[in-house]
Amino acid sequence: MSMNSSPPPLPPGFVAEMDKRLGTEWPELRDALDATANRAVRLHRVSSKNDPGQFLPIPAAIAKHLGPAVPWTTDAFYISQDAPLGKLVYHELGAYYLQEPSAMAVVEALAPRPGERVLDLCAAPGGKTTAIGRRMQSTAFGVEGLLVANEIHQTRVRILGQNLERLGVAALVTNESPDRLATAWQNQFDAILVDAPCSGEGMFRKDPDARLEWSVDSVTACALRQRDILQSAVRMLRKGGRLVYSTCTFNPEENEQTIAWLRDNFDMTLLPLPTWPGWDEARPDWADGNPDLANARRLWPYRGRGEGHFVALLQKEGSVDSGSVTTDGISTRKGVASGAARLSARETHEWTAWLRETTRGADLPEAWQNPRLVGNALFTDQTGALPLDGLRVLRPGVCIATRKGVRFEPHHQWAMSVQSVDPINPLANAAYSLNAAETCQFITGQALPQTGATKSSYVWVHLNGLPAGWAKQVPGRVNNLYPKGLRRVDLLPE
């Protein structure tokens, strides 16, 4: 559909249902769904706060496009419809994530903390996972705890992996069904997010195709699938653990009625959420009438500045299960990625020598000195000792390097996983600084200015501390190692 054409009409079944539910408020929702959707951006590597020890300051090229703050989260701002943030070079460096503003409330509800074990069960495309990673202070030198991002669809899990890489979030990434994960990972997580696949009514003005795909039958089918996913999530949650359930739809069958079913069939308590500006309490009268359903929250686009959303926070009853827990809540159970192996003694010696040469002798943690080998790729181990045998694992952690014959080559994900404000930046002594215009050229694959190097070495390319990738300087030239599949020719410096 072109930008100037009208959206498809609202589905008659949806109109009838919302007219019945909302009564005199239905015209307000109808008109809101024909209005323009809101745009927003969540800062990631940069911050509006004065916190030089963790995040970088906002470059002026970004700051000039930021509008009012999104009131239910931090470091997020509304932007205009024509703000070119998706085309700025800073987008490719993971400085921020373009995200629908209502969706930002979901991680606020989950409130992940450093040191916890957190699972994002339906994670693609990665907006919420990367927000969790930021809250857990995810760096190349260890998420403080364990972050697992799962996506069942093969195409979408690769998009998830790409976004985690771009924003530098270290996570275990799996491509599995929730029930298979639940069989392997019972009682493992302190917090689980189920951002459930749904009928998408809340996206009717942002995504006109959602109107065409909607049907009464799809609502029922989604509700049944959501219950299957939630059953698996409860099995993986520890006693005392938190579960956040969210959808981007309006209908009670997928929202209040699903939460009432979950509460009644499992030992789950519905906890109150903040009264965020523009959000309403959920509707007990649209389910079983139990007043605790009002603890969940709804955003109606005629009341709040965002798209339609539903969020509920629940806690698994009982004291924290410590049966397999040691210091900092990390499970003692053993498990490595399927197909993963350790380097041999000879390979470890070669690896250690290469790593010290590449980082100019930086002091590196054990996870980097003794990585996991999957095929020809070397990864840090972000598995948290979860049993992974038989599961489809896209990435067990940060890919540091690939082995090519008898030599190693640094991987792009390693470059993107650090920035100059990390507590320990292993690449600070091997850095190659560019300005914004030069970084745009670097991402197109162009060669870099010579440095006068007298011997070959890898250099970490960055823009004022924001990671861009790798290059290799050799006498007389600097070779661009930016991955060909990620190169863009349409980026702007400001």
Short mmCIF file of C-alpha atoms in Angstrom, two decimals:
data_model
loop_
_atom_site.label_atom_id
_atom_site.label_comp_id
_atom_site.label_asym_id
_atom_site.label_seq_id
_atom_site.Cartn_x
_atom_site.Cartn_y
_atom_site.Cartn_z
CA MET A 1 0.00 0.00 0.00
CA SER A 2 1.38 3.41 -0.88
CA MET A 3 1.81 6.08 1.79
CA ASN A 4 -0.96 8.19 0.25
CA SER A 5 -3.60 5.48 -0.05
CA SER A 6 -6.30 4.86 2.55
CA PRO A 7 -5.98 1.87 4.90
CA PRO A 8 -8.35 -1.08 4.44
CA PRO A 9 -11.62 -0.78 6.37
CA LEU A 10 -11.75 -2.16 9.90
CA PRO A 11 -12.93 -5.80 9.96
CA PRO A 12 -16.71 -5.98 10.60
CA GLY A 13 -16.30 -8.60 13.32
CA PHE A 14 -13.84 -6.38 15.16
CA VAL A 15 -16.14 -3.37 14.81
CA ALA A 16 -19.07 -5.31 16.23
CA GLU A 17 -17.05 -6.59 19.19
CA MET A 18 -15.53 -3.24 20.14
CA ASP A 19 -18.83 -1.41 19.68
CA LYS A 20 -20.43 -3.85 22.12
CA ARG A 21 -17.54 -3.61 24.61
CA LEU A 22 -16.88 0.13 24.54
CA GLY A 23 -20.31 1.58 23.92
CA THR A 24 -20.09 5.36 23.70
CA GLU A 25 -16.27 5.21 23.62
CA TRP A 26 -16.19 3.12 20.45
CA PRO A 27 -16.19 6.16 18.09
CA GLU A 28 -13.10 7.45 19.90
CA LEU A 29 -11.23 4.20 19.26
CA ARG A 30 -12.49 4.06 15.67
CA ASP A 31 -11.23 7.56 14.96
CA ALA A 32 -7.91 6.88 16.71
CA LEU A 33 -7.32 3.83 14.50
CA ASP A 34 -7.59 6.04 11.43
CA ALA A 35 -5.08 8.55 12.82
CA THR A 36 -1.31 8.46 12.38
CA ALA A 37 0.63 6.04 14.57
CA ASN A 38 3.19 7.37 17.01
CA ARG A 39 6.92 6.89 16.48
CA ALA A 40 9.47 6.64 19.26
CA VAL A 41 13.09 5.73 19.88
CA ARG A 42 14.69 4.03 22.87
CA LEU A 43 18.28 5.03 23.57
CA HIS A 44 20.62 2.09 24.00
CA ARG A 45 24.35 2.78 23.97
CA VAL A 46 23.82 6.48 24.69
CA SER A 47 21.87 8.14 27.48
CA SER A 48 20.19 11.40 28.35
CA LYS A 49 21.35 10.88 31.95
CA ASN A 50 24.71 11.99 33.27
CA ASP A 51 26.19 8.52 33.62
CA PRO A 52 29.61 8.57 31.92
CA GLY A 53 30.60 5.29 33.57
CA GLN A 54 28.01 3.23 31.67
CA PHE A 55 26.64 5.05 28.63
CA LEU A 56 27.91 7.56 26.12
CA PRO A 57 26.46 11.09 25.78
CA ILE A 58 23.87 11.68 23.05
CA PRO A 59 25.46 12.94 19.83
CA ALA A 60 23.94 16.19 18.55
CA ALA A 61 22.88 14.42 15.33
CA ILE A 62 20.52 12.27 17.44
CA ALA A 63 19.50 14.82 20.07
CA LYS A 64 18.02 17.25 17.55
CA HIS A 65 15.39 14.66 16.54
CA LEU A 66 14.21 13.78 20.06
CA GLY A 67 10.79 15.03 21.12
CA PRO A 68 8.95 14.61 24.45
CA ALA A 69 9.95 11.74 26.72
CA VAL A 70 7.88 8.55 26.66
CA PRO A 71 6.41 8.84 30.19
CA TRP A 72 6.33 5.18 31.24
CA THR A 73 10.01 4.40 30.71
CA THR A 74 13.45 6.05 30.77
CA ASP A 75 15.72 7.20 27.96
CA ALA A 76 12.95 6.96 25.35
CA PHE A 77 11.47 9.77 23.27
CA TYR A 78 8.76 10.41 20.74
CA ILE A 79 10.03 11.41 17.31
CA SER A 80 8.36 13.04 14.34
CA GLN A 81 7.03 11.08 11.40
CA ASP A 82 9.87 12.29 9.17
CA ALA A 83 12.74 11.89 11.66
CA PRO A 84 15.49 10.08 9.69
CA LEU A 85 16.87 8.08 12.63
CA GLY A 86 16.63 4.81 10.69
CA LYS A 87 18.98 6.27 8.08
CA LEU A 88 21.57 7.78 10.44
CA VAL A 89 24.88 5.98 10.82
CA TYR A 90 24.25 5.90 14.59
CA HIS A 91 21.44 3.40 14.01
CA GLU A 92 23.90 0.87 12.57
CA LEU A 93 26.19 1.40 15.56
CA GLY A 94 23.44 0.42 18.01
CA ALA A 95 23.11 3.83 19.64
CA TYR A 96 19.31 3.39 19.77
CA TYR A 97 16.39 1.18 18.82
CA LEU A 98 13.31 2.43 16.99
CA GLN A 99 10.38 0.97 18.93
CA GLU A 100 6.64 1.43 19.29
CA PRO A 101 6.17 3.45 22.51
CA SER A 102 3.53 1.22 24.15
CA ALA A 103 5.82 -1.80 23.79
CA MET A 104 8.41 -0.08 25.99
CA ALA A 105 6.18 -0.56 29.05
CA VAL A 106 6.61 -4.33 28.89
CA VAL A 107 10.21 -4.38 30.12
CA GLU A 108 9.33 -1.79 32.74
CA ALA A 109 6.78 -4.31 34.04
CA LEU A 110 9.31 -7.15 34.00
CA ALA A 111 11.92 -5.00 35.82
CA PRO A 112 14.90 -7.29 35.11
CA ARG A 113 17.86 -6.89 37.44
CA PRO A 114 21.57 -7.65 37.14
CA GLY A 115 22.34 -11.14 38.40
CA GLU A 116 18.97 -12.64 37.44
CA ARG A 117 18.22 -15.43 34.99
CA VAL A 118 15.81 -13.96 32.43
CA LEU A 119 14.07 -15.58 29.44
CA ASP A 120 12.41 -13.71 26.58
CA LEU A 121 10.36 -16.59 25.20
CA CYS A 122 8.96 -14.98 22.01
CA ALA A 123 11.81 -12.58 21.40
CA ALA A 124 11.95 -11.54 17.73
CA PRO A 125 12.66 -8.97 16.45
CA GLY A 126 14.53 -8.09 19.63
CA GLY A 127 13.30 -4.72 20.85
CA LYS A 128 12.32 -6.03 24.26
CA THR A 129 15.31 -8.38 24.53
CA THR A 130 17.75 -5.55 23.94
CA ALA A 131 15.92 -3.41 26.49
CA ILE A 132 16.27 -6.26 29.00
CA GLY A 133 19.98 -6.48 28.16
CA ARG A 134 20.44 -2.78 28.84
CA ARG A 135 18.71 -3.13 32.20
CA MET A 136 20.93 -6.09 33.08
CA GLN A 137 24.03 -4.05 32.21
CA SER A 138 24.94 -6.42 29.41
CA THR A 139 28.52 -5.95 28.22
CA ALA A 140 31.07 -8.01 26.37
CA PHE A 141 32.49 -8.99 29.73
CA GLY A 142 29.48 -10.83 30.97
CA VAL A 143 25.80 -10.16 31.36
CA GLU A 144 25.33 -9.83 35.09
CA GLY A 145 23.22 -12.95 35.24
CA LEU A 146 21.83 -14.88 32.27
CA LEU A 147 19.76 -13.61 29.35
CA VAL A 148 18.12 -16.11 27.01
CA ALA A 149 16.33 -14.99 23.83
CA ASN A 150 14.19 -17.58 22.09
CA GLU A 151 12.26 -17.41 18.83
CA ILE A 152 10.49 -20.38 17.26
CA HIS A 153 10.51 -19.12 13.63
CA GLN A 154 13.78 -19.62 11.74
CA THR A 155 13.59 -16.42 9.69
CA ARG A 156 12.66 -14.27 12.67
CA VAL A 157 15.33 -15.76 14.94
CA ARG A 158 18.01 -14.58 12.53
CA ILE A 159 16.57 -11.05 12.63
CA LEU A 160 16.66 -11.35 16.42
CA GLY A 161 20.32 -12.36 16.29
CA GLN A 162 21.16 -9.45 14.01
CA ASN A 163 19.55 -6.92 16.34
CA LEU A 164 21.28 -8.38 19.39
CA GLU A 165 24.57 -8.11 17.52
CA ARG A 166 23.97 -4.54 16.36
CA LEU A 167 23.11 -3.39 19.87
CA GLY A 168 25.88 -5.40 21.51
CA VAL A 169 23.71 -7.53 23.80
CA ALA A 170 25.34 -10.76 24.97
CA ALA A 171 22.72 -13.51 25.14
CA LEU A 172 22.08 -17.17 24.57
CA VAL A 173 19.89 -17.32 21.44
CA THR A 174 17.73 -20.38 20.80
CA ASN A 175 15.35 -21.40 18.01
CA GLU A 176 12.95 -23.70 19.80
CA SER A 177 9.32 -24.36 20.67
CA PRO A 178 8.34 -23.34 24.20
CA ASP A 179 7.33 -26.89 25.15
CA ARG A 180 10.75 -28.32 24.21
CA LEU A 181 12.46 -25.61 26.26
CA ALA A 182 10.15 -26.33 29.19
CA THR A 183 11.09 -30.01 29.13
CA ALA A 184 14.78 -29.10 29.34
CA TRP A 185 14.60 -26.05 31.62
CA GLN A 186 12.14 -26.64 34.43
CA ASN A 187 12.27 -24.12 37.31
CA GLN A 188 15.26 -22.26 35.86
CA PHE A 189 14.33 -18.58 35.54
CA ASP A 190 13.77 -15.65 37.87
CA ALA A 191 11.81 -13.72 35.24
CA ILE A 192 10.15 -14.69 31.97
CA LEU A 193 8.62 -12.45 29.32
CA VAL A 194 5.87 -13.81 27.09
CA ASP A 195 5.19 -11.14 24.47
CA ALA A 196 2.67 -13.43 22.88
CA PRO A 197 1.83 -13.78 19.19
CA CYS A 198 -1.64 -12.31 18.92
CA SER A 199 -4.36 -11.11 16.54
CA GLY A 200 -2.68 -7.70 16.33
CA GLU A 201 -5.70 -5.42 16.72
CA GLY A 202 -3.52 -2.83 18.45
CA MET A 203 -1.46 -2.51 15.26
CA PHE A 204 -4.39 -1.68 12.98
CA ARG A 205 -3.22 1.89 12.34
CA LYS A 206 0.51 1.12 12.26
CA ASP A 207 0.26 -1.96 10.03
CA PRO A 208 -2.72 -1.91 7.62
CA ASP A 209 -2.03 -5.55 6.67
CA ALA A 210 -3.08 -6.51 10.20
CA ARG A 211 -6.63 -5.47 9.29
CA LEU A 212 -6.63 -7.80 6.30
CA GLU A 213 -5.26 -10.76 8.29
CA TRP A 214 -7.70 -10.45 11.21
CA SER A 215 -10.66 -12.80 11.67
CA VAL A 216 -12.85 -13.98 14.52
CA ASP A 217 -11.32 -17.43 14.15
CA SER A 218 -7.80 -15.99 14.39
CA VAL A 219 -8.63 -14.48 17.78
CA THR A 220 -9.66 -17.87 19.15
CA ALA A 221 -6.67 -19.60 17.57
CA CYS A 222 -4.31 -17.02 19.09
CA ALA A 223 -5.88 -17.44 22.54
CA LEU A 224 -5.35 -21.21 22.42
CA ARG A 225 -1.74 -20.80 21.30
CA GLN A 226 -1.12 -18.23 24.03
CA ARG A 227 -2.29 -20.70 26.66
CA ASP A 228 0.08 -23.35 25.34
CA ILE A 229 2.98 -20.91 25.52
CA LEU A 230 2.04 -19.78 29.03
CA GLN A 231 1.89 -23.36 30.31
CA SER A 232 5.49 -23.84 29.16
CA ALA A 233 6.55 -20.53 30.66
CA VAL A 234 5.15 -21.44 34.07
CA ARG A 235 7.10 -24.70 34.05
CA MET A 236 10.35 -22.80 33.45
CA LEU A 237 9.70 -20.20 36.14
CA ARG A 238 11.12 -20.66 39.62
CA LYS A 239 8.91 -20.35 42.68
CA GLY A 240 8.70 -16.68 43.51
CA GLY A 241 9.64 -15.81 39.93
CA ARG A 242 7.95 -13.13 37.80
CA LEU A 243 6.13 -13.60 34.51
CA VAL A 244 5.04 -10.74 32.27
CA TYR A 245 2.40 -11.46 29.65
CA SER A 246 1.78 -8.88 26.94
CA THR A 247 -0.10 -8.57 23.68
CA CYS A 248 -0.72 -5.85 21.11
CA THR A 249 -4.41 -6.57 20.81
CA PHE A 250 -7.65 -5.27 22.36
CA ASN A 251 -9.95 -8.28 22.68
CA PRO A 252 -10.57 -9.78 26.15
CA GLU A 253 -10.28 -13.38 24.93
CA GLU A 254 -6.53 -12.92 24.46
CA ASN A 255 -6.11 -10.58 27.43
CA GLU A 256 -8.24 -10.63 30.60
CA GLN A 257 -9.72 -14.05 29.89
CA THR A 258 -6.31 -15.58 29.24
CA ILE A 259 -4.90 -14.13 32.45
CA ALA A 260 -7.94 -15.35 34.43
CA TRP A 261 -7.36 -18.83 33.01
CA LEU A 262 -3.68 -18.70 33.94
CA ARG A 263 -4.42 -17.54 37.48
CA ASP A 264 -7.08 -20.22 38.01
CA ASN A 265 -5.11 -23.16 36.62
CA PHE A 266 -1.64 -22.47 38.02
CA ASP A 267 -0.18 -21.14 41.25
CA MET A 268 0.14 -17.61 39.91
CA THR A 269 -0.73 -14.32 41.61
CA LEU A 270 -1.54 -11.20 39.59
CA LEU A 271 0.56 -8.28 40.85
CA PRO A 272 -0.32 -4.58 40.48
CA LEU A 273 1.47 -2.50 37.87
CA PRO A 274 2.08 1.25 38.08
CA THR A 275 -0.58 3.60 36.80
CA TRP A 276 1.44 4.76 33.81
CA PRO A 277 0.29 8.00 32.15
CA GLY A 278 -2.27 7.20 29.47
CA TRP A 279 -2.80 3.59 30.59
CA ASP A 280 -6.03 2.20 32.07
CA GLU A 281 -6.71 -0.69 34.41
CA ALA A 282 -7.72 -3.93 32.71
CA ARG A 283 -11.39 -4.91 32.79
CA PRO A 284 -12.43 -7.64 35.29
CA ASP A 285 -15.98 -7.47 33.90
CA TRP A 286 -14.66 -8.73 30.56
CA ALA A 287 -13.52 -11.98 32.18
CA ASP A 288 -14.64 -13.64 35.44
CA GLY A 289 -15.22 -10.44 37.41
CA ASN A 290 -12.34 -11.08 39.82
CA PRO A 291 -11.13 -7.61 40.86
CA ASP A 292 -7.46 -8.63 40.76
CA LEU A 293 -7.62 -8.43 36.96
CA ALA A 294 -7.60 -4.65 37.36
CA ASN A 295 -3.90 -5.03 38.30
CA ALA A 296 -3.13 -5.53 34.59
CA ARG A 297 -2.92 -2.54 32.25
CA ARG A 298 -4.34 -1.55 28.87
CA LEU A 299 -3.35 1.25 26.56
CA TRP A 300 -6.11 2.52 24.29
CA PRO A 301 -4.74 4.77 21.51
CA TYR A 302 -7.47 7.34 22.13
CA ARG A 303 -6.30 7.68 25.75
CA GLY A 304 -2.53 7.19 25.66
CA ARG A 305 0.13 8.15 23.15
CA GLY A 306 0.88 4.74 21.74
CA GLU A 307 -0.62 1.74 19.97
CA GLY A 308 -2.96 -0.76 21.61
CA HIS A 309 -1.28 -2.88 24.26
CA PHE A 310 -2.06 -5.16 27.21
CA VAL A 311 0.44 -5.96 30.01
CA ALA A 312 0.06 -8.21 33.06
CA LEU A 313 2.60 -9.09 35.77
CA LEU A 314 2.27 -12.37 37.67
CA GLN A 315 4.30 -14.14 40.32
CA LYS A 316 4.66 -17.88 40.84
CA GLU A 317 3.55 -18.70 44.35
CA GLY A 318 5.95 -20.16 46.89
CA SER A 319 9.39 -19.25 48.19
CA VAL A 320 12.33 -19.09 45.82
CA ASP A 321 13.36 -22.58 44.73
CA SER A 322 17.02 -23.01 45.66
CA GLY A 323 17.38 -26.65 44.72
CA SER A 324 19.91 -26.02 41.96
CA VAL A 325 21.16 -22.58 42.92
CA THR A 326 24.53 -21.39 44.19
CA THR A 327 26.06 -17.93 44.44
CA ASP A 328 24.16 -15.14 42.63
CA GLY A 329 21.32 -17.47 41.67
CA ILE A 330 23.27 -19.27 38.94
CA SER A 331 22.29 -22.90 38.45
CA THR A 332 24.96 -25.52 39.08
CA ARG A 333 23.57 -27.88 36.49
CA LYS A 334 25.97 -28.66 33.67
CA GLY A 335 25.22 -28.13 30.03
CA VAL A 336 26.79 -26.74 26.88
CA ALA A 337 25.56 -25.87 23.44
CA SER A 338 24.88 -28.79 21.15
CA GLY A 339 27.98 -29.35 19.02
CA ALA A 340 30.13 -27.12 21.25
CA ALA A 341 33.62 -28.17 22.26
CA ARG A 342 36.68 -26.80 23.97
CA LEU A 343 39.92 -26.04 22.17
CA SER A 344 42.71 -28.56 22.46
CA ALA A 345 45.83 -27.68 24.46
CA ARG A 346 47.68 -26.73 21.26
CA GLU A 347 44.75 -24.69 19.95
CA THR A 348 44.37 -22.95 23.31
CA HIS A 349 48.02 -21.89 23.19
CA GLU A 350 47.58 -20.53 19.65
CA TRP A 351 44.33 -18.81 20.59
CA THR A 352 45.78 -17.17 23.69
CA ALA A 353 48.73 -15.83 21.72
CA TRP A 354 46.46 -14.45 18.97
CA LEU A 355 44.06 -12.92 21.48
CA ARG A 356 46.84 -11.12 23.35
CA GLU A 357 48.27 -9.83 20.08
CA THR A 358 44.87 -8.61 18.85
CA THR A 359 43.99 -6.85 22.14
CA ARG A 360 47.55 -5.57 22.67
CA GLY A 361 47.87 -7.57 25.87
CA ALA A 362 44.54 -6.68 27.51
CA ASP A 363 43.61 -8.61 30.65
CA LEU A 364 40.73 -10.84 29.56
CA PRO A 365 38.27 -12.95 31.57
CA GLU A 366 38.31 -16.73 31.51
CA ALA A 367 35.28 -16.85 29.21
CA TRP A 368 37.33 -15.19 26.49
CA GLN A 369 40.54 -17.09 27.05
CA ASN A 370 38.76 -20.46 27.03
CA PRO A 371 35.88 -20.08 24.54
CA ARG A 372 33.42 -22.61 23.17
CA LEU A 373 34.10 -23.87 19.66
CA VAL A 374 31.03 -24.39 17.47
CA GLY A 375 32.06 -25.44 13.99
CA ASN A 376 34.73 -22.89 13.09
CA ALA A 377 33.37 -20.14 15.34
CA LEU A 378 34.59 -19.32 18.85
CA PHE A 379 32.01 -18.04 21.35
CA THR A 380 32.02 -16.80 24.89
CA ASP A 381 29.84 -19.05 27.02
CA GLN A 382 26.59 -17.22 27.92
CA THR A 383 24.73 -20.48 28.58
CA GLY A 384 24.63 -20.15 32.37
CA ALA A 385 25.18 -23.92 32.59
CA LEU A 386 21.71 -24.57 31.13
CA PRO A 387 21.36 -28.05 29.59
CA LEU A 388 21.29 -27.53 25.83
CA ASP A 389 21.71 -31.02 24.40
CA GLY A 390 19.28 -31.56 21.54
CA LEU A 391 18.12 -27.92 21.44
CA ARG A 392 18.57 -25.64 18.43
CA VAL A 393 21.05 -22.97 19.50
CA LEU A 394 21.71 -20.07 17.17
CA ARG A 395 24.38 -18.51 19.39
CA PRO A 396 25.71 -19.70 22.78
CA GLY A 397 27.15 -16.24 23.44
CA VAL A 398 29.28 -13.59 21.77
CA CYS A 399 31.08 -14.80 18.66
CA ILE A 400 34.64 -13.59 19.18
CA ALA A 401 36.38 -15.03 16.14
CA THR A 402 36.30 -17.57 13.36
CA ARG A 403 39.02 -20.09 12.69
CA LYS A 404 40.25 -20.16 9.10
CA GLY A 405 42.80 -22.90 8.65
CA VAL A 406 45.62 -22.23 11.09
CA ARG A 407 44.68 -18.60 11.75
CA PHE A 408 41.92 -16.69 13.53
CA GLU A 409 39.93 -13.69 12.34
CA PRO A 410 37.94 -11.46 14.71
CA HIS A 411 34.17 -11.59 14.28
CA HIS A 412 31.97 -8.54 13.74
CA GLN A 413 29.88 -9.43 16.80
CA TRP A 414 32.93 -9.05 19.03
CA ALA A 415 33.54 -5.55 17.72
CA MET A 416 29.91 -4.59 18.30
CA SER A 417 29.75 -6.02 21.82
CA VAL A 418 32.02 -3.41 23.41
CA GLN A 419 32.21 0.35 23.55
CA SER A 420 34.58 2.82 25.13
CA VAL A 421 32.62 3.10 28.40
CA ASP A 422 32.76 -0.61 29.19
CA PRO A 423 34.49 -1.28 32.52
CA ILE A 424 37.19 -3.13 30.61
CA ASN A 425 37.49 -2.46 26.91
CA PRO A 426 39.81 -5.12 25.46
CA LEU A 427 40.10 -3.18 22.24
CA ALA A 428 41.02 0.24 23.61
CA ASN A 429 44.66 -0.24 22.69
CA ALA A 430 43.75 -1.40 19.19
CA ALA A 431 41.30 1.36 18.34
CA TYR A 432 40.87 3.22 15.04
CA SER A 433 38.73 6.35 15.32
CA LEU A 434 36.52 7.76 12.55
CA ASN A 435 34.18 10.72 12.28
CA ALA A 436 30.54 10.28 11.23
CA ALA A 437 31.12 10.83 7.51
CA GLU A 438 34.06 8.42 7.48
CA THR A 439 31.98 5.84 9.35
CA CYS A 440 29.31 6.05 6.66
CA GLN A 441 32.00 5.30 4.09
CA PHE A 442 33.37 2.47 6.23
CA ILE A 443 29.94 0.79 6.29
CA THR A 444 29.80 0.92 2.48
CA GLY A 445 33.02 -1.13 2.44
CA GLN A 446 35.41 1.61 1.35
CA ALA A 447 39.08 1.44 2.28
CA LEU A 448 40.26 3.49 5.25
CA PRO A 449 42.98 6.14 5.42
CA GLN A 450 46.49 4.78 5.97
CA THR A 451 47.98 4.87 9.45
CA GLY A 452 51.67 4.43 8.71
CA ALA A 453 51.65 0.95 10.23
CA THR A 454 54.83 -1.07 9.83
CA LYS A 455 53.28 -4.44 10.61
CA SER A 456 49.92 -6.17 10.19
CA SER A 457 47.34 -5.94 12.97
CA TYR A 458 43.59 -5.83 13.53
CA VAL A 459 42.03 -2.56 14.69
CA TRP A 460 38.66 -1.87 16.31
CA VAL A 461 36.87 0.84 14.33
CA HIS A 462 34.63 3.22 16.28
CA LEU A 463 32.85 6.57 16.20
CA ASN A 464 33.39 8.42 19.47
CA GLY A 465 33.25 5.13 21.34
CA LEU A 466 30.34 3.63 19.37
CA PRO A 467 31.54 0.39 17.77
CA ALA A 468 31.52 0.06 13.99
CA GLY A 469 33.51 -3.10 13.20
CA TRP A 470 36.98 -4.35 12.34
CA ALA A 471 39.70 -3.35 9.92
CA LYS A 472 43.16 -4.77 9.33
CA GLN A 473 46.05 -2.40 8.93
CA VAL A 474 48.99 -3.58 6.87
CA PRO A 475 51.96 -1.59 5.58
CA GLY A 476 50.62 0.82 2.98
CA ARG A 477 46.85 0.35 3.50
CA VAL A 478 43.99 -0.43 5.89
CA ASN A 479 41.67 -3.23 4.77
CA ASN A 480 37.97 -2.86 5.52
CA LEU A 481 36.49 -5.97 7.23
CA TYR A 482 32.91 -4.72 7.56
CA PRO A 483 30.70 -7.74 6.65
CA LYS A 484 29.51 -7.59 3.05
CA GLY A 485 26.01 -8.71 3.98
CA LEU A 486 25.58 -5.74 6.34
CA ARG A 487 26.94 -2.98 4.12
CA ARG A 488 24.72 0.01 3.35
CA VAL A 489 25.12 2.89 0.96
CA ASP A 490 22.20 5.03 2.15
CA LEU A 491 23.38 6.12 5.61
CA LEU A 492 23.62 9.76 6.68
CA PRO A 493 26.14 11.26 9.13
CA GLU A 494 23.49 13.62 10.57
#
